[in-house]
């Protein structure tokens, strides 16, 4: 944490990872002139930005955006390449999908689950392990191991949702529906909302996952005025711990039931479904209601099919609970299920929450910028083998989500040459670093606001700030004058 703490003037964080290639230097900056939404129409650098005739008049991005500073104190530069640049850099064979490979991994993960259950059920018994605390510890290990394999199954269903599992949409959706339903995930409901997340990553009003609070929203939530956030004392570590504990225990079902962490602009739903609706329990904004503003009318039958999948799984669980005992089922299924939820939330949180990452207001967002507002991390054998690389290759995944996970490492290396300084990864301390990052992000990433030196379009590029005295300090704002609207742009 020491490297991320700033006192007075923001410090540069030497551990921030930005890959700079031989073909991408600090002078290779070109500012997009528009903030458009189509991946195909992503802004392209000016053809003359590096020509001899333009060298003398070349201006860095700070000339039009001002000085953008992330939470670590590093100066941020807006991405300057196109989605075509990204796709052209990836070897063609990386796009190839294999149903045989996909099914192999499905059967492998199911075999892991079955073998673990057989071994523990057969040998961790009172007859073989008479010491009760030892049996409790071993069955605790069982729930952890099953949670890892179950997360692998979840990731394979995620591959199906992105159509990267195979070339057959029918096979993809059939396998995805079965796997996700077995984990109490509404497959098609999740697939549709998750697709919208990919289309609007980092967009403050359209993203569907871990949309941070603005300074105004944070102030309103804790009953303070906007200018008072910069004057708050440090949040006690126990408060941070309780927040993280709640997030990891109930974050996933809470998201499905209330759309927590998703955007709250449902009034804009094109069919009028979101009129008067806000995120929350019993508001109709959830992943189970065919009339939810998260979906369109054409999606209704798929939402129902998702609910049917859940009903089948719940029926099977009720049968097993009645037959073998609910205490046994709690250990066999529900505790591993909580582990799966924990890993899912932790992975997603850390993919999109980091002191180095920006978020964008609508006027400053485009697809390329949003996709770059993600970060790769490292979780060693567990991440690369059991969880199929979802942690280590997420940046690539946001640019080309149809590349199968077993080709993602090679494709990731290829796009680094295009992204250059805009690529972000945090691989410090491997698996332990992944766990540490949860605490660091929870302490440093409390709300987002523009950089103090931002101007023009740069005011729509938001960075995390906090009241804990960590990293770049929040802007100092004057108290509102009489007649001034609280929360209005300064």
Short mmCIF file of C-alpha atoms in Angstrom, two decimals:
data_model
loop_
_atom_site.label_atom_id
_atom_site.label_comp_id
_atom_site.label_asym_id
_atom_site.label_seq_id
_atom_site.Cartn_x
_atom_site.Cartn_y
_atom_site.Cartn_z
CA UNK A 1 0.00 0.00 0.00
CA UNK A 2 2.87 2.34 0.61
CA UNK A 3 3.46 2.91 -3.06
CA UNK A 4 -0.11 4.05 -3.50
CA UNK A 5 -0.23 6.56 -0.69
CA UNK A 6 0.16 10.20 -1.55
CA UNK A 7 0.73 13.16 0.70
CA UNK A 8 0.36 16.58 -0.85
CA UNK A 9 1.39 16.29 -4.49
CA UNK A 10 0.30 12.97 -6.06
CA UNK A 11 3.13 10.49 -6.39
CA UNK A 12 3.85 8.29 -9.35
CA UNK A 13 3.19 4.66 -8.53
CA UNK A 14 6.19 2.66 -9.75
CA UNK A 15 4.21 -0.58 -9.63
CA UNK A 16 1.56 0.51 -12.12
CA UNK A 17 1.92 -1.69 -15.16
CA UNK A 18 1.70 -0.06 -18.56
CA UNK A 19 3.21 -2.06 -21.37
CA UNK A 20 5.17 0.24 -23.70
CA UNK A 21 6.33 -1.34 -26.91
CA UNK A 22 9.07 -0.30 -29.26
CA UNK A 23 6.44 0.94 -31.68
CA UNK A 24 4.52 2.96 -29.10
CA UNK A 25 6.23 5.86 -27.38
CA UNK A 26 5.06 8.81 -25.38
CA UNK A 27 4.95 10.89 -28.54
CA UNK A 28 2.53 8.53 -30.27
CA UNK A 29 -0.43 10.43 -28.88
CA UNK A 30 -3.38 11.39 -31.02
CA UNK A 31 -6.59 12.68 -29.58
CA UNK A 32 -9.88 11.33 -30.91
CA UNK A 33 -12.10 14.16 -32.00
CA UNK A 34 -15.41 12.46 -31.32
CA UNK A 35 -16.90 10.21 -28.67
CA UNK A 36 -18.82 7.75 -30.74
CA UNK A 37 -20.32 4.43 -29.72
CA UNK A 38 -19.73 2.02 -32.57
CA UNK A 39 -16.76 -0.37 -32.35
CA UNK A 40 -16.31 -0.11 -36.11
CA UNK A 41 -16.31 3.68 -36.10
CA UNK A 42 -13.81 4.00 -33.26
CA UNK A 43 -11.70 7.14 -33.58
CA UNK A 44 -8.49 6.74 -35.56
CA UNK A 45 -5.39 8.88 -35.08
CA UNK A 46 -4.81 11.59 -37.64
CA UNK A 47 -2.88 10.29 -40.64
CA UNK A 48 -0.53 13.23 -40.37
CA UNK A 49 0.11 13.10 -36.64
CA UNK A 50 3.60 11.70 -37.16
CA UNK A 51 4.37 13.25 -40.55
CA UNK A 52 7.32 15.60 -40.96
CA UNK A 53 5.01 18.48 -41.74
CA UNK A 54 3.12 18.11 -38.46
CA UNK A 55 5.95 17.51 -36.02
CA UNK A 56 6.43 21.13 -35.12
CA UNK A 57 2.76 21.69 -34.36
CA UNK A 58 2.11 18.40 -32.60
CA UNK A 59 0.36 18.85 -29.26
CA UNK A 60 0.03 16.22 -26.52
CA UNK A 61 -3.39 15.09 -25.38
CA UNK A 62 -3.22 17.35 -22.33
CA UNK A 63 -3.64 20.33 -24.66
CA UNK A 64 -7.28 19.42 -25.34
CA UNK A 65 -8.17 17.29 -22.32
CA UNK A 66 -6.17 19.00 -19.63
CA UNK A 67 -4.13 16.96 -17.17
CA UNK A 68 -5.85 13.71 -16.25
CA UNK A 69 -4.57 12.05 -13.06
CA UNK A 70 -5.53 8.57 -11.87
CA UNK A 71 -5.77 7.58 -8.23
CA UNK A 72 -2.14 6.50 -8.06
CA UNK A 73 -1.02 9.93 -9.22
CA UNK A 74 -0.05 8.81 -12.73
CA UNK A 75 -0.97 10.96 -15.71
CA UNK A 76 -3.60 9.24 -17.85
CA UNK A 77 -3.75 9.32 -21.63
CA UNK A 78 -6.90 8.51 -23.59
CA UNK A 79 -6.57 5.48 -25.94
CA UNK A 80 -5.77 6.43 -29.54
CA UNK A 81 -6.21 3.24 -31.60
CA UNK A 82 -9.22 1.57 -33.21
CA UNK A 83 -10.99 -1.75 -32.81
CA UNK A 84 -9.79 -2.63 -36.31
CA UNK A 85 -6.21 -2.14 -35.13
CA UNK A 86 -6.92 -4.59 -32.32
CA UNK A 87 -8.53 -7.25 -34.50
CA UNK A 88 -5.89 -6.99 -37.21
CA UNK A 89 -3.13 -7.61 -34.66
CA UNK A 90 -4.59 -10.93 -33.49
CA UNK A 91 -3.42 -14.09 -35.35
CA UNK A 92 -6.29 -15.57 -37.35
CA UNK A 93 -6.13 -18.95 -35.66
CA UNK A 94 -6.90 -17.33 -32.28
CA UNK A 95 -10.47 -16.77 -33.50
CA UNK A 96 -11.01 -20.48 -34.16
CA UNK A 97 -13.52 -22.17 -31.84
CA UNK A 98 -13.70 -25.91 -31.22
CA UNK A 99 -16.77 -27.68 -29.88
CA UNK A 100 -14.60 -30.70 -29.06
CA UNK A 101 -12.24 -28.60 -26.93
CA UNK A 102 -15.12 -26.83 -25.24
CA UNK A 103 -16.87 -30.08 -24.36
CA UNK A 104 -13.60 -31.60 -23.14
CA UNK A 105 -13.29 -28.81 -20.57
CA UNK A 106 -16.93 -29.23 -19.55
CA UNK A 107 -16.43 -32.94 -18.90
CA UNK A 108 -13.11 -32.26 -17.19
CA UNK A 109 -14.66 -29.80 -14.75
CA UNK A 110 -17.64 -32.07 -14.06
CA UNK A 111 -15.19 -34.96 -13.45
CA UNK A 112 -13.33 -32.77 -10.94
CA UNK A 113 -16.58 -32.06 -9.10
CA UNK A 114 -17.65 -35.72 -9.12
CA UNK A 115 -14.25 -37.05 -8.05
CA UNK A 116 -13.94 -34.58 -5.18
CA UNK A 117 -17.43 -35.46 -3.95
CA UNK A 118 -16.73 -39.20 -4.17
CA UNK A 119 -13.45 -38.97 -2.27
CA UNK A 120 -14.79 -36.84 0.56
CA UNK A 121 -18.11 -38.66 0.83
CA UNK A 122 -16.36 -42.03 0.90
CA UNK A 123 -13.37 -41.35 3.11
CA UNK A 124 -14.15 -38.32 5.29
CA UNK A 125 -16.53 -40.21 7.57
CA UNK A 126 -16.67 -40.79 11.34
CA UNK A 127 -15.29 -44.28 10.76
CA UNK A 128 -12.21 -43.00 8.93
CA UNK A 129 -11.77 -39.61 10.65
CA UNK A 130 -12.98 -39.93 14.22
CA UNK A 131 -11.81 -36.49 15.39
CA UNK A 132 -14.76 -34.17 14.77
CA UNK A 133 -12.78 -30.89 14.30
CA UNK A 134 -10.64 -32.66 11.70
CA UNK A 135 -13.74 -33.75 9.79
CA UNK A 136 -15.08 -30.20 9.90
CA UNK A 137 -11.78 -28.88 8.54
CA UNK A 138 -11.68 -31.47 5.76
CA UNK A 139 -15.25 -30.78 4.71
CA UNK A 140 -14.38 -27.08 4.77
CA UNK A 141 -11.60 -27.93 2.32
CA UNK A 142 -14.18 -29.79 0.24
CA UNK A 143 -16.38 -26.71 -0.07
CA UNK A 144 -13.38 -24.61 -1.14
CA UNK A 145 -12.25 -27.12 -3.79
CA UNK A 146 -15.77 -27.53 -5.15
CA UNK A 147 -16.11 -23.77 -5.26
CA UNK A 148 -13.06 -23.55 -7.51
CA UNK A 149 -14.30 -26.24 -9.89
CA UNK A 150 -17.80 -24.74 -9.80
CA UNK A 151 -16.36 -21.38 -10.80
CA UNK A 152 -14.67 -23.12 -13.73
CA UNK A 153 -18.08 -24.45 -14.79
CA UNK A 154 -19.49 -20.93 -14.46
CA UNK A 155 -16.75 -19.58 -16.74
CA UNK A 156 -17.46 -22.23 -19.38
CA UNK A 157 -21.12 -21.17 -19.40
CA UNK A 158 -19.85 -17.60 -19.73
CA UNK A 159 -17.94 -18.75 -22.83
CA UNK A 160 -21.19 -20.15 -24.19
CA UNK A 161 -22.93 -16.84 -23.61
CA UNK A 162 -20.31 -15.08 -25.72
CA UNK A 163 -20.52 -17.74 -28.45
CA UNK A 164 -16.81 -18.49 -27.96
CA UNK A 165 -17.51 -22.08 -26.89
CA UNK A 166 -18.15 -23.37 -30.41
CA UNK A 167 -19.37 -22.27 -33.83
CA UNK A 168 -22.87 -23.59 -33.08
CA UNK A 169 -25.24 -21.14 -31.39
CA UNK A 170 -27.60 -23.99 -30.51
CA UNK A 171 -24.83 -25.97 -28.81
CA UNK A 172 -23.51 -22.87 -27.06
CA UNK A 173 -26.87 -21.88 -25.62
CA UNK A 174 -27.84 -25.44 -24.72
CA UNK A 175 -24.63 -26.09 -22.81
CA UNK A 176 -24.67 -22.63 -21.26
CA UNK A 177 -28.29 -22.99 -20.14
CA UNK A 178 -27.61 -26.37 -18.49
CA UNK A 179 -24.39 -25.31 -16.77
CA UNK A 180 -25.64 -21.96 -15.52
CA UNK A 181 -28.99 -23.36 -14.40
CA UNK A 182 -27.14 -25.95 -12.31
CA UNK A 183 -25.46 -23.02 -10.52
CA UNK A 184 -28.77 -21.14 -10.04
CA UNK A 185 -27.85 -18.58 -12.69
CA UNK A 186 -30.59 -17.44 -15.13
CA UNK A 187 -28.54 -18.09 -18.26
CA UNK A 188 -30.33 -16.09 -20.97
CA UNK A 189 -31.24 -13.28 -18.58
CA UNK A 190 -27.61 -12.95 -17.57
CA UNK A 191 -26.41 -13.36 -21.18
CA UNK A 192 -28.51 -10.42 -22.39
CA UNK A 193 -27.57 -8.02 -19.61
CA UNK A 194 -23.94 -9.12 -19.77
CA UNK A 195 -23.90 -8.39 -23.49
CA UNK A 196 -25.07 -4.86 -22.71
CA UNK A 197 -22.23 -4.56 -20.23
CA UNK A 198 -19.76 -5.41 -22.98
CA UNK A 199 -21.31 -2.85 -25.32
CA UNK A 200 -21.02 -0.08 -22.71
CA UNK A 201 -18.06 -0.92 -20.46
CA UNK A 202 -16.97 2.09 -18.43
CA UNK A 203 -20.03 4.13 -19.47
CA UNK A 204 -21.46 5.83 -16.38
CA UNK A 205 -25.05 5.71 -17.62
CA UNK A 206 -25.21 2.45 -19.60
CA UNK A 207 -22.80 -0.06 -18.05
CA UNK A 208 -24.35 -3.00 -16.23
CA UNK A 209 -21.55 -4.03 -13.85
CA UNK A 210 -19.83 -2.22 -10.97
CA UNK A 211 -20.78 1.27 -12.05
CA UNK A 212 -19.13 3.44 -9.38
CA UNK A 213 -20.87 6.20 -7.49
CA UNK A 214 -20.15 9.75 -8.53
CA UNK A 215 -19.03 12.26 -5.94
CA UNK A 216 -22.58 13.61 -5.81
CA UNK A 217 -24.10 10.16 -5.29
CA UNK A 218 -21.57 9.28 -2.58
CA UNK A 219 -22.28 12.53 -0.74
CA UNK A 220 -26.03 12.02 -0.95
CA UNK A 221 -25.73 8.44 0.30
CA UNK A 222 -23.93 9.45 3.49
CA UNK A 223 -25.90 12.66 4.04
CA UNK A 224 -23.13 15.12 3.19
CA UNK A 225 -22.78 18.02 0.80
CA UNK A 226 -20.60 17.45 -2.25
CA UNK A 227 -17.80 19.76 -1.07
CA UNK A 228 -17.65 17.98 2.29
CA UNK A 229 -16.40 14.67 0.86
CA UNK A 230 -12.88 16.03 0.56
CA UNK A 231 -12.96 16.96 4.24
CA UNK A 232 -14.14 13.62 5.65
CA UNK A 233 -11.97 11.64 7.99
CA UNK A 234 -10.68 8.17 7.17
CA UNK A 235 -13.16 5.32 6.92
CA UNK A 236 -12.25 2.79 9.59
CA UNK A 237 -10.85 -0.50 8.27
CA UNK A 238 -13.65 -2.44 10.01
CA UNK A 239 -16.22 -0.56 7.89
CA UNK A 240 -14.30 -1.49 4.75
CA UNK A 241 -14.12 -5.12 5.90
CA UNK A 242 -17.87 -5.31 6.58
CA UNK A 243 -18.59 -3.78 3.17
CA UNK A 244 -16.35 -6.33 1.46
CA UNK A 245 -17.84 -9.20 3.46
CA UNK A 246 -21.37 -8.25 2.43
CA UNK A 247 -20.29 -7.79 -1.17
CA UNK A 248 -18.68 -11.23 -1.30
CA UNK A 249 -21.49 -13.07 0.50
CA UNK A 250 -24.59 -11.64 -1.14
CA UNK A 251 -23.29 -9.46 -3.97
CA UNK A 252 -24.20 -11.87 -6.78
CA UNK A 253 -27.77 -12.75 -5.74
CA UNK A 254 -28.30 -9.10 -4.85
CA UNK A 255 -27.24 -8.12 -8.38
CA UNK A 256 -29.66 -10.63 -9.92
CA UNK A 257 -32.52 -9.52 -7.66
CA UNK A 258 -32.00 -5.75 -7.56
CA UNK A 259 -29.46 -4.84 -10.30
CA UNK A 260 -27.21 -3.37 -7.62
CA UNK A 261 -23.96 -2.00 -9.18
CA UNK A 262 -25.75 -1.77 -12.56
CA UNK A 263 -26.81 1.55 -14.08
CA UNK A 264 -29.99 3.19 -12.77
CA UNK A 265 -31.19 5.04 -15.88
CA UNK A 266 -34.15 2.81 -16.73
CA UNK A 267 -36.37 5.71 -17.79
CA UNK A 268 -34.46 5.65 -21.07
CA UNK A 269 -35.54 2.10 -21.95
CA UNK A 270 -36.78 2.39 -25.53
CA UNK A 271 -40.07 0.56 -24.96
CA UNK A 272 -41.04 2.54 -21.87
CA UNK A 273 -40.55 -0.42 -19.52
CA UNK A 274 -38.39 1.58 -17.14
CA UNK A 275 -40.84 4.39 -16.46
CA UNK A 276 -40.76 5.16 -12.74
CA UNK A 277 -38.47 2.20 -12.00
CA UNK A 278 -35.24 2.22 -10.04
CA UNK A 279 -32.83 -0.47 -8.91
CA UNK A 280 -33.99 -2.21 -5.76
CA UNK A 281 -35.89 -5.14 -4.32
CA UNK A 282 -39.49 -5.54 -5.55
CA UNK A 283 -39.15 -2.71 -8.09
CA UNK A 284 -39.35 -4.98 -11.12
CA UNK A 285 -35.72 -4.33 -12.06
CA UNK A 286 -34.23 -7.81 -11.86
CA UNK A 287 -33.01 -10.75 -13.93
CA UNK A 288 -36.12 -12.92 -13.48
CA UNK A 289 -39.00 -10.74 -14.61
CA UNK A 290 -39.75 -10.83 -18.38
CA UNK A 291 -41.07 -7.26 -18.01
CA UNK A 292 -37.88 -5.95 -16.42
CA UNK A 293 -36.49 -2.78 -18.05
CA UNK A 294 -33.20 -4.65 -18.41
CA UNK A 295 -34.78 -6.40 -21.40
CA UNK A 296 -36.93 -5.78 -24.46
CA UNK A 297 -40.24 -7.46 -25.29
CA UNK A 298 -38.51 -9.80 -27.75
CA UNK A 299 -36.47 -11.25 -24.87
CA UNK A 300 -39.48 -12.39 -22.82
CA UNK A 301 -39.45 -16.05 -23.88
CA UNK A 302 -35.73 -16.32 -23.11
CA UNK A 303 -36.23 -14.87 -19.63
CA UNK A 304 -38.97 -17.44 -19.02
CA UNK A 305 -36.67 -20.21 -20.28
CA UNK A 306 -34.03 -19.02 -17.83
CA UNK A 307 -36.58 -19.18 -15.01
CA UNK A 308 -37.57 -22.70 -16.06
CA UNK A 309 -33.93 -23.76 -15.79
CA UNK A 310 -33.80 -22.41 -12.26
CA UNK A 311 -37.08 -24.13 -11.35
CA UNK A 312 -35.71 -27.49 -12.53
CA UNK A 313 -32.53 -27.07 -10.47
CA UNK A 314 -34.46 -25.97 -7.39
CA UNK A 315 -36.76 -28.99 -7.74
CA UNK A 316 -33.77 -31.32 -7.89
CA UNK A 317 -32.22 -29.64 -4.84
CA UNK A 318 -35.48 -29.99 -2.89
CA UNK A 319 -35.62 -33.67 -3.78
CA UNK A 320 -32.01 -34.22 -2.70
CA UNK A 321 -32.51 -32.24 0.51
CA UNK A 322 -35.55 -34.28 1.48
CA UNK A 323 -33.88 -37.57 0.60
CA UNK A 324 -30.40 -37.08 2.05
CA UNK A 325 -30.94 -34.32 4.60
CA UNK A 326 -30.72 -30.57 4.29
CA UNK A 327 -27.62 -30.43 6.49
CA UNK A 328 -25.80 -32.66 4.05
CA UNK A 329 -27.03 -30.67 1.06
CA UNK A 330 -25.92 -27.46 2.73
CA UNK A 331 -22.35 -28.78 2.83
CA UNK A 332 -22.45 -30.62 -0.49
CA UNK A 333 -23.98 -27.83 -2.59
CA UNK A 334 -24.81 -24.55 -0.86
CA UNK A 335 -21.45 -23.81 0.76
CA UNK A 336 -19.60 -24.46 -2.53
CA UNK A 337 -22.28 -22.29 -4.18
CA UNK A 338 -21.29 -19.44 -1.85
CA UNK A 339 -17.66 -19.94 -2.84
CA UNK A 340 -18.63 -19.72 -6.51
CA UNK A 341 -20.49 -16.49 -5.81
CA UNK A 342 -17.50 -15.14 -3.92
CA UNK A 343 -15.08 -15.81 -6.75
CA UNK A 344 -17.48 -14.47 -9.37
CA UNK A 345 -17.94 -11.17 -7.52
CA UNK A 346 -14.24 -10.86 -6.64
CA UNK A 347 -13.18 -11.46 -10.23
CA UNK A 348 -15.70 -9.01 -11.69
CA UNK A 349 -14.99 -6.37 -9.04
CA UNK A 350 -11.26 -6.48 -9.69
CA UNK A 351 -11.64 -6.53 -13.46
CA UNK A 352 -13.39 -3.15 -13.37
CA UNK A 353 -12.27 -1.51 -10.13
CA UNK A 354 -8.69 -0.35 -9.76
CA UNK A 355 -7.00 2.96 -8.86
CA UNK A 356 -5.56 3.15 -12.38
CA UNK A 357 -8.85 2.78 -14.28
CA UNK A 358 -11.08 5.55 -15.66
CA UNK A 359 -14.83 5.70 -16.17
CA UNK A 360 -16.51 7.92 -18.73
CA UNK A 361 -19.45 10.25 -18.93
CA UNK A 362 -21.54 9.73 -22.10
CA UNK A 363 -19.94 12.63 -23.97
CA UNK A 364 -16.43 11.23 -23.50
CA UNK A 365 -17.09 7.51 -23.94
CA UNK A 366 -16.56 5.27 -26.92
CA UNK A 367 -16.16 1.53 -27.29
CA UNK A 368 -12.36 1.49 -27.51
CA UNK A 369 -11.97 3.69 -24.45
CA UNK A 370 -14.43 1.66 -22.42
CA UNK A 371 -12.87 -1.68 -23.28
CA UNK A 372 -9.46 -0.36 -22.21
CA UNK A 373 -10.94 0.60 -18.83
CA UNK A 374 -10.36 -2.95 -17.60
CA UNK A 375 -7.36 -4.68 -16.08
CA UNK A 376 -5.70 -8.08 -16.21
CA UNK A 377 -4.53 -9.74 -13.02
CA UNK A 378 -2.75 -12.96 -12.08
CA UNK A 379 -4.10 -15.85 -10.03
CA UNK A 380 -1.57 -18.52 -10.86
CA UNK A 381 -2.61 -22.15 -11.37
CA UNK A 382 -6.09 -21.54 -10.00
CA UNK A 383 -6.77 -18.68 -12.39
CA UNK A 384 -5.20 -20.14 -15.50
CA UNK A 385 -6.25 -23.78 -15.11
CA UNK A 386 -9.30 -24.05 -12.86
CA UNK A 387 -10.89 -20.73 -13.84
CA UNK A 388 -9.86 -20.88 -17.50
CA UNK A 389 -7.88 -17.64 -17.61
CA UNK A 390 -10.83 -15.32 -17.01
CA UNK A 391 -8.69 -13.26 -14.63
CA UNK A 392 -5.54 -13.07 -16.72
CA UNK A 393 -6.95 -12.12 -20.15
CA UNK A 394 -9.90 -9.87 -19.43
CA UNK A 395 -8.71 -6.85 -21.41
CA UNK A 396 -8.65 -8.91 -24.61
CA UNK A 397 -12.05 -10.35 -23.73
CA UNK A 398 -13.58 -6.89 -23.76
CA UNK A 399 -12.26 -6.18 -27.22
CA UNK A 400 -13.03 -9.56 -28.84
CA UNK A 401 -15.26 -11.69 -26.63
CA UNK A 402 -15.67 -14.50 -29.19
CA UNK A 403 -12.05 -15.66 -28.84
CA UNK A 404 -12.06 -18.91 -26.78
CA UNK A 405 -10.18 -18.87 -23.51
CA UNK A 406 -7.58 -21.40 -24.67
CA UNK A 407 -6.42 -18.94 -27.35
CA UNK A 408 -6.66 -15.86 -25.16
CA UNK A 409 -3.06 -15.74 -23.91
CA UNK A 410 -1.62 -15.58 -27.42
CA UNK A 411 -4.21 -13.02 -28.50
CA UNK A 412 -3.55 -10.92 -25.40
CA UNK A 413 0.14 -10.73 -26.20
CA UNK A 414 -0.74 -9.62 -29.73
CA UNK A 415 -2.97 -6.71 -28.70
CA UNK A 416 -0.44 -5.38 -26.20
CA UNK A 417 1.60 -4.20 -29.18
CA UNK A 418 -1.36 -2.07 -30.29
CA UNK A 419 -2.49 -0.89 -26.86
CA UNK A 420 1.00 0.00 -25.69
CA UNK A 421 0.85 2.30 -22.68
CA UNK A 422 -2.94 1.93 -22.52
CA UNK A 423 -2.81 -1.76 -21.54
CA UNK A 424 -3.11 -2.36 -17.81
CA UNK A 425 -2.28 -5.37 -15.70
CA UNK A 426 -1.52 -6.00 -12.05
CA UNK A 427 0.50 -9.17 -11.59
CA UNK A 428 2.35 -8.24 -8.43
CA UNK A 429 2.65 -11.12 -5.95
CA UNK A 430 0.62 -13.50 -8.10
CA UNK A 431 -2.38 -15.09 -6.34
CA UNK A 432 -1.65 -13.27 -3.09
CA UNK A 433 -1.55 -10.01 -5.01
CA UNK A 434 -5.03 -10.73 -6.35
CA UNK A 435 -6.36 -11.00 -2.80
CA UNK A 436 -4.46 -7.89 -1.70
CA UNK A 437 -5.94 -5.96 -4.62
CA UNK A 438 -9.43 -6.47 -3.20
CA UNK A 439 -8.51 -4.60 -0.05
CA UNK A 440 -6.53 -1.93 -1.90
CA UNK A 441 -9.37 -1.24 -4.34
CA UNK A 442 -11.97 -1.18 -1.57
CA UNK A 443 -9.92 1.40 0.34
CA UNK A 444 -8.88 3.57 -2.60
CA UNK A 445 -11.93 3.41 -4.90
CA UNK A 446 -14.89 5.01 -3.11
CA UNK A 447 -16.30 7.33 -5.77
CA UNK A 448 -15.34 8.88 -9.14
CA UNK A 449 -14.86 12.50 -10.15
CA UNK A 450 -12.98 14.46 -12.85
CA UNK A 451 -9.31 15.29 -12.45
CA UNK A 452 -8.67 18.75 -11.04
CA UNK A 453 -6.72 19.77 -14.15
CA UNK A 454 -9.21 18.33 -16.65
CA UNK A 455 -10.79 20.55 -19.27
CA UNK A 456 -13.09 20.13 -22.23
CA UNK A 457 -13.77 16.50 -23.04
CA UNK A 458 -11.38 15.52 -20.25
CA UNK A 459 -13.97 16.54 -17.66
CA UNK A 460 -15.95 13.52 -18.78
CA UNK A 461 -13.09 11.18 -17.81
CA UNK A 462 -13.60 10.22 -14.16
CA UNK A 463 -11.18 8.61 -11.72
CA UNK A 464 -11.56 7.02 -8.32
CA UNK A 465 -11.01 9.08 -5.21
CA UNK A 466 -11.41 8.34 -1.50
CA UNK A 467 -11.64 9.90 1.94
CA UNK A 468 -8.90 7.65 3.35
CA UNK A 469 -5.96 9.85 2.38
CA UNK A 470 -4.77 7.29 -0.17
CA UNK A 471 -3.48 8.31 -3.58
CA UNK A 472 -4.60 11.46 -5.38
CA UNK A 473 -6.63 13.70 -3.13
CA UNK A 474 -10.22 14.63 -4.03
CA UNK A 475 -10.81 18.04 -5.56
CA UNK A 476 -11.32 20.85 -3.09
CA UNK A 477 -14.72 22.38 -3.78
CA UNK A 478 -16.19 25.55 -2.34
CA UNK A 479 -19.44 25.35 -0.36
CA UNK A 480 -22.47 26.03 -2.55
CA UNK A 481 -23.64 29.61 -2.63
CA UNK A 482 -27.22 30.57 -1.99
CA UNK A 483 -29.39 29.52 -4.91
CA UNK A 484 -26.77 27.09 -6.26
CA UNK A 485 -27.90 23.54 -6.99
CA UNK A 486 -26.13 20.89 -4.90
CA UNK A 487 -24.41 18.33 -7.12
CA UNK A 488 -24.33 20.52 -10.21
CA UNK A 489 -21.15 20.60 -12.24
CA UNK A 490 -18.70 23.05 -10.74
#
